[in-house]
XYZ file of C-alpha atoms in Angstrom:
476
model
C 82.111 90.368 81.995
C 85.067 92.296 83.366
C 84.606 95.656 85.078
C 86.848 98.541 86.096
C 85.835 101.431 88.334
C 87.660 104.770 88.155
C 87.390 107.012 91.201
C 87.528 110.622 90.012
C 86.302 112.006 86.714
C 88.874 114.756 86.238
C 91.552 114.846 83.544
C 93.442 111.757 84.777
C 90.264 109.781 85.476
C 88.746 110.649 82.107
C 91.822 109.415 80.243
C 91.990 106.298 82.421
C 88.350 105.543 81.596
C 89.033 105.880 77.876
C 92.013 103.527 78.121
C 90.221 100.938 80.232
C 87.316 100.818 77.782
C 89.747 99.243 75.300
C 90.570 96.390 77.672
C 87.528 95.891 79.945
C 83.900 95.069 79.166
C 82.404 97.634 81.546
C 83.939 100.888 82.839
C 82.323 103.136 85.439
C 83.729 106.556 86.357
C 82.674 107.852 89.782
C 82.607 111.670 89.983
C 81.404 113.669 92.962
C 80.879 116.813 90.889
C 78.636 117.609 87.918
C 80.110 118.490 84.545
C 79.187 121.889 83.078
C 77.502 121.941 79.671
C 79.929 124.540 78.317
C 83.715 125.002 78.718
C 83.585 126.965 81.947
C 85.449 126.327 85.185
C 84.175 123.354 87.165
C 83.152 124.002 90.751
C 84.738 120.842 92.139
C 88.173 121.505 90.633
C 90.189 123.766 92.979
C 92.558 124.977 90.254
C 90.031 125.385 87.455
C 90.386 129.198 87.388
C 94.187 129.155 87.103
C 96.732 128.741 84.310
C 96.920 125.314 82.691
C 99.165 124.263 79.852
C 100.025 120.998 78.189
C 103.751 120.641 77.663
C 105.124 118.814 74.636
C 105.474 115.350 76.198
C 101.927 115.403 77.520
C 100.499 116.846 74.302
C 102.101 114.052 72.271
C 100.728 111.425 74.651
C 97.237 112.960 74.512
C 97.283 112.988 70.719
C 98.336 109.331 70.627
C 95.590 108.387 73.068
C 92.863 110.472 71.419
C 93.843 111.313 67.815
C 92.467 114.635 66.625
C 92.257 116.190 70.110
C 94.948 118.802 69.495
C 93.396 119.814 66.180
C 90.050 120.348 67.891
C 91.657 122.398 70.661
C 93.353 124.653 68.108
C 90.113 125.000 66.127
C 88.418 126.183 69.317
C 91.069 128.767 70.169
C 93.926 127.024 71.976
C 97.436 128.357 71.273
C 100.651 126.535 70.337
C 103.876 128.220 71.500
C 107.383 126.939 70.823
C 109.909 127.242 73.647
C 111.621 129.576 73.553
C 110.852 130.253 69.875
C 107.376 131.727 70.464
C 107.876 132.883 74.037
C 109.447 135.794 75.856
C 111.224 134.179 78.794
C 113.173 136.211 81.324
C 115.326 133.741 83.234
C 117.393 134.625 86.280
C 120.357 135.525 84.042
C 118.427 137.419 81.331
C 116.202 137.030 78.274
C 116.330 133.896 76.141
C 117.092 134.296 72.473
C 114.810 132.880 69.798
C 115.950 129.256 69.540
C 114.484 126.121 67.975
C 114.536 123.351 70.579
C 111.589 121.193 69.494
C 109.879 121.905 72.833
C 106.506 123.637 73.046
C 103.405 124.167 75.140
C 99.676 124.426 74.427
C 97.657 126.991 76.349
C 93.912 127.332 76.772
C 91.444 127.477 79.636
C 91.122 124.392 81.799
C 87.400 124.334 81.027
C 87.990 124.058 77.274
C 90.644 121.382 77.650
C 88.476 119.302 79.986
C 85.409 119.550 77.780
C 87.211 118.554 74.569
C 89.025 115.651 76.231
C 85.935 114.475 78.096
C 83.784 114.430 74.957
C 86.412 112.563 72.969
C 87.357 110.169 75.755
C 83.994 109.246 77.247
C 81.630 109.676 74.323
C 77.987 109.764 75.324
C 77.881 110.288 79.087
C 75.064 108.837 81.134
C 74.645 110.879 84.290
C 73.812 109.108 87.547
C 72.094 106.187 85.865
C 74.791 103.562 85.953
C 73.831 102.491 82.443
C 76.512 102.198 79.833
C 75.914 103.663 76.377
C 77.231 101.474 73.564
C 80.924 102.175 73.011
C 81.073 104.645 75.886
C 82.113 104.787 79.518
C 79.300 105.252 82.023
C 79.870 108.209 84.328
C 78.134 108.405 87.675
C 78.140 112.138 88.353
C 77.065 113.447 91.724
C 78.301 110.223 93.324
C 80.674 110.082 96.283
C 83.189 107.298 96.841
C 82.975 106.039 100.433
C 85.762 103.474 100.456
C 87.193 100.276 99.037
C 85.654 96.812 99.331
C 87.807 93.742 99.870
C 90.607 92.738 102.205
C 94.379 92.944 102.599
C 94.987 90.638 99.662
C 92.370 91.777 97.133
C 90.256 94.836 96.343
C 86.953 93.595 94.922
C 85.050 96.856 94.450
C 84.044 100.194 95.923
C 81.335 101.568 98.168
C 79.617 104.698 96.846
C 76.764 107.004 97.734
C 74.636 108.765 95.154
C 72.921 112.068 95.710
C 69.988 110.404 97.444
C 72.442 109.203 100.082
C 71.816 105.480 99.636
C 75.134 103.580 99.830
C 75.789 100.754 97.409
C 78.633 98.493 96.408
C 80.043 98.232 92.889
C 81.988 95.053 92.279
C 85.062 95.426 90.084
C 88.064 93.502 88.780
C 90.131 96.701 88.951
C 89.707 99.912 90.949
C 91.685 102.948 89.776
C 92.190 105.893 92.135
C 92.305 109.132 90.126
C 91.053 111.448 92.889
C 94.124 113.696 92.826
C 96.353 115.217 95.473
C 93.617 114.935 98.129
C 93.193 111.199 97.627
C 91.794 109.213 100.563
C 93.172 105.927 99.240
C 95.753 105.479 102.050
C 92.944 105.601 104.634
C 90.663 103.397 102.553
C 93.386 100.772 102.163
C 94.027 100.805 105.904
C 90.317 100.263 106.577
C 90.357 96.925 104.700
C 93.605 95.793 106.344
C 95.934 96.998 103.613
C 99.473 98.287 104.171
C 100.380 101.759 105.373
C 101.245 104.065 102.470
C 104.361 106.132 103.011
C 103.853 109.767 102.051
C 106.392 112.540 101.457
C 105.459 116.224 101.328
C 107.983 118.870 100.292
C 106.754 122.435 100.650
C 107.464 124.750 97.742
C 106.851 127.848 99.865
C 105.037 129.261 96.846
C 101.712 131.015 96.505
C 100.083 132.374 93.395
C 97.193 134.521 92.273
C 95.486 134.527 88.891
C 93.291 136.872 86.891
C 91.825 136.617 83.385
C 91.817 139.590 81.005
C 90.221 140.424 77.675
C 93.022 141.506 75.363
C 92.739 144.894 73.653
C 92.111 144.660 69.918
C 95.576 145.926 68.970
C 97.277 143.284 71.143
C 94.909 140.347 70.616
C 96.904 138.701 67.815
C 99.723 136.202 68.058
C 101.087 137.399 71.364
C 103.931 135.267 72.740
C 103.734 133.366 75.965
C 105.475 135.524 78.577
C 107.339 134.147 81.580
C 109.195 136.244 84.136
C 111.169 133.857 86.319
C 112.195 134.800 89.850
C 115.829 135.731 90.364
C 117.268 133.913 93.402
C 118.533 136.260 96.086
C 119.554 135.502 99.657
C 117.048 136.730 102.221
C 114.529 137.934 99.640
C 111.434 136.147 98.332
C 111.327 135.010 94.737
C 108.631 136.636 92.637
C 107.554 136.091 89.034
C 104.707 136.071 86.543
C 103.323 134.279 83.503
C 100.954 135.473 80.812
C 99.463 132.912 78.450
C 97.027 133.583 75.597
C 93.886 131.459 75.777
C 90.768 131.157 73.616
C 88.365 134.004 72.805
C 91.054 136.685 72.746
C 91.785 136.381 76.460
C 94.948 136.283 78.552
C 95.415 134.446 81.815
C 97.946 136.086 84.140
C 99.440 134.327 87.158
C 101.669 136.074 89.697
C 103.857 133.940 91.965
C 105.787 134.579 95.153
C 107.531 132.647 97.896
C 107.116 133.204 101.641
C 107.145 136.861 102.528
C 106.479 137.861 98.937
C 103.106 136.279 98.203
C 101.042 138.004 95.501
C 98.030 139.944 96.804
C 94.446 138.969 96.073
C 92.976 142.465 95.744
C 92.837 144.282 92.409
C 95.170 147.161 93.332
C 97.676 144.912 95.055
C 97.694 142.520 92.094
C 98.550 145.359 89.698
C 101.194 146.821 92.025
C 102.848 143.410 92.450
C 103.119 142.978 88.663
C 104.572 146.493 88.382
C 107.241 145.686 90.980
C 108.712 142.750 89.043
C 112.059 142.862 87.233
C 110.385 143.870 83.965
C 107.052 145.717 83.728
C 105.903 144.021 80.505
C 103.171 141.965 82.198
C 101.989 144.973 84.213
C 101.774 147.095 81.071
C 99.794 144.434 79.229
C 97.402 144.111 82.165
C 96.919 147.886 82.197
C 95.946 147.804 78.511
C 93.479 144.927 78.956
C 90.025 144.554 80.513
C 89.788 142.414 83.671
C 87.260 139.579 83.550
C 86.333 138.684 87.097
C 88.364 139.005 90.249
C 91.746 137.821 91.482
C 91.814 134.187 92.550
C 94.451 132.863 94.982
C 95.889 129.358 95.261
C 98.073 128.132 98.108
C 98.115 124.299 98.012
C 101.405 124.085 96.095
C 103.363 121.483 98.074
C 104.993 118.615 96.217
C 103.415 115.380 97.454
C 104.310 111.772 96.710
C 102.614 108.601 97.928
C 104.760 105.490 97.637
C 102.078 102.966 96.724
C 104.626 100.904 94.811
C 106.731 100.333 97.956
C 103.778 99.102 100.001
C 102.456 96.708 97.358
C 98.718 97.329 97.967
C 96.123 94.589 97.502
C 95.628 93.114 94.048
C 93.000 94.847 91.955
C 93.919 98.398 92.987
C 96.117 101.021 91.303
C 96.549 104.774 91.835
C 97.397 107.180 89.030
C 98.075 110.868 88.359
C 98.187 113.340 91.234
C 97.015 110.643 93.649
C 100.542 109.235 93.310
C 102.756 112.230 92.485
C 101.472 115.803 92.652
C 104.104 118.448 92.017
C 103.868 122.185 92.577
C 101.332 123.320 89.929
C 103.599 126.162 88.829
C 105.722 123.580 86.966
C 102.757 122.858 84.635
C 103.339 119.089 84.663
C 100.171 117.682 86.236
C 98.017 117.136 83.156
C 100.962 116.081 81.012
C 102.059 113.466 83.543
C 98.441 112.238 83.649
C 98.429 111.842 79.857
C 101.778 110.045 79.883
C 100.504 107.778 82.669
C 97.333 106.935 80.730
C 99.402 106.051 77.671
C 101.612 103.813 79.818
C 98.485 102.230 81.334
C 97.268 101.378 77.838
C 100.583 99.796 76.892
C 100.828 97.789 80.116
C 97.273 96.434 79.786
C 97.953 95.543 76.168
C 101.017 93.607 77.252
C 99.684 92.011 80.452
C 95.924 91.968 80.057
C 93.593 92.681 82.962
C 95.326 90.558 85.591
C 94.532 91.755 89.136
C 97.568 89.878 90.435
C 99.812 92.048 88.243
C 98.644 95.363 89.695
C 101.817 95.854 91.804
C 103.814 95.913 88.564
C 101.185 98.182 87.021
C 101.512 100.541 89.988
C 105.289 100.649 89.583
C 104.841 101.594 85.915
C 102.466 104.453 86.806
C 104.946 105.797 89.338
C 107.818 105.582 86.869
C 105.992 107.905 84.458
C 106.006 110.656 87.092
C 109.596 110.209 88.248
C 111.270 112.840 86.058
C 108.636 115.450 86.935
C 109.081 114.711 90.651
C 112.860 115.065 90.477
C 112.694 118.342 88.562
C 110.176 119.805 91.003
C 112.256 118.880 94.034
C 115.445 120.220 92.465
C 113.759 123.603 92.050
C 111.564 123.732 95.155
C 113.456 121.957 97.930
C 115.824 124.892 98.474
C 119.311 124.818 99.921
C 118.450 122.852 103.082
C 120.817 119.950 103.486
C 123.135 121.099 100.722
C 126.692 122.134 101.334
C 127.748 125.643 100.406
C 129.019 125.800 96.825
C 132.641 126.777 96.321
C 133.577 129.898 94.379
C 134.679 127.699 91.478
C 131.369 125.816 91.452
C 129.433 129.085 91.511
C 131.446 130.362 88.559
C 130.760 127.179 86.582
C 127.034 127.436 87.311
C 126.972 131.119 86.356
C 128.711 130.451 83.041
C 126.435 127.550 82.158
C 123.301 129.499 83.121
C 124.380 132.465 81.021
C 125.246 130.243 78.030
C 121.816 128.567 78.248
C 120.222 131.796 77.006
C 121.870 131.609 73.589
C 123.163 128.046 73.043
C 120.809 125.953 70.864
C 122.309 122.731 72.240
C 122.060 123.638 75.918
C 118.625 125.242 75.518
C 117.316 122.151 73.714
C 118.497 119.918 76.542
C 116.903 122.211 79.121
C 113.522 122.788 77.444
C 113.081 119.201 76.322
C 113.524 118.087 79.936
C 111.164 120.784 81.213
C 108.458 119.740 78.735
C 108.828 116.003 79.515
C 110.256 115.096 76.126
C 112.870 112.342 75.754
C 116.449 113.634 75.437
C 117.990 113.748 72.011
C 119.911 110.615 71.132
C 123.136 112.472 70.394
C 124.786 114.798 72.888
C 127.457 117.226 71.778
C 129.803 117.899 74.674
C 131.404 120.758 72.795
C 128.453 123.004 73.687
C 129.228 122.586 77.373
C 132.931 123.240 76.755
C 132.131 126.452 74.884
C 129.770 127.512 77.675
C 132.421 127.036 80.330
C 135.394 128.476 78.488
C 134.089 130.941 75.902
C 132.906 134.503 76.169
C 129.116 134.566 76.705
C 126.884 136.391 74.268
C 125.790 139.845 75.441
C 122.508 139.974 77.343
C 119.437 141.199 75.494
C 117.367 144.197 76.500
C 113.606 143.700 76.533
C 113.327 145.540 73.225
C 115.998 143.361 71.635
C 114.305 140.203 72.902
C 110.986 141.251 71.348
C 112.414 142.614 68.101
C 113.957 139.253 67.229
C 110.401 138.190 66.353
C 109.448 139.923 63.072
C 105.766 139.120 63.603
C 105.857 141.012 66.913
C 107.220 144.346 65.703
C 103.758 145.887 65.452
C 102.896 144.360 68.821
C 105.928 146.040 70.406
C 105.099 149.392 68.809
C 101.567 149.132 70.223
C 102.932 148.249 73.656
C 105.349 151.170 73.515
C 102.400 153.456 72.793
C 100.590 151.972 75.795
C 103.663 152.800 77.879
C 103.621 156.378 76.642
C 106.807 155.889 74.651
C 108.823 154.578 77.621
C 111.113 151.583 77.294
C 112.086 150.796 80.899
C 115.222 148.802 81.609
C 115.389 145.636 83.678
C 115.517 146.018 87.428
């Protein structure tokens, strides 16, 4: 009998358990929390009340791992939005036009996503018994991981404590750390004589606040995803907002701000912040909707990376998901990287088998799946520190390319495919870049023009205009 133990029963741990069940005789998932019976927010998940989306790369990986999952999500109210084809996106330079890039996102509540994936991945769950249902992964809910068992050369299991407080040891051929950005694995490895794990933290300087709304009947249809990106400005904080439709005719609104411009957590301040943004479209939609619950803040947005692959931890141990690379949640990559990592885990185990001696190579593969997300997050969040001042010519080139991105199908496809963790297109047409740098850019769209390019949204815009009392404010 071979056994694997997964520490953490969240999204990454659930997918890891499903994958390991294809390669190992016995899989145990250790989860400190208890799973809710319905798709509501889970107490032990700090971000459960905030916006969560699957981007295209992660959605494809999830569907390959668990066929039929996306169909079930859509049947239960999740929304598919092409980027920027089904989205209103106000970038720093202006509104995107309606372009077909192949990129997309899927939006729903985190509770719904977790419940659907958990039921499909783990099958019948046995709670706190340690018994394994046929064809399923056993989940020990309400159980706390205390540390690793083994020595500097080999991890042989884990020490856990159930709710009655009695510690016990679970022997395992492989231990997988899926406990997220607050992982204690570096300390646990040190306690058994393992190597020190180098860790890098890059602050994003970002805070966000979230509130859920019930959409009014006249606006509850196929509303686009709405994203108001901050516009960089020296000496001023960046502020923005997103509005995503989720199941049951609800919207989830997240307001973001960097240091000195953090979004408030009180109801009045939340509304005033949305009204102060470059375009009032999110504020107007909020004013027409019914709040469901209060405003919830989130501040732990640093980008964090643990270099397990450099340290070469003991055989029989591997870390995955946010325990390895956790980027600023505003980039919406966490769950998608977890799905891509689980798919890579499946492929590596198929190729190598369950060989504890090969876990350093397995760890390197898990890290590689998060590399592009890490680089994108740092490029956007690290700020100008350490960079030389751009020349006037370089600024002009950047301005032209940024402006052309709004209307060039080629440049937009390259941008959105990267942002949604999709592989780049095989062919690259350099002429699009040449036209962007030398040609006359297309005129910028007004908010009305951006909306009216979507025939299905004409009635939606008319309803919104009525909500605004006939006003059509211009961009700030």
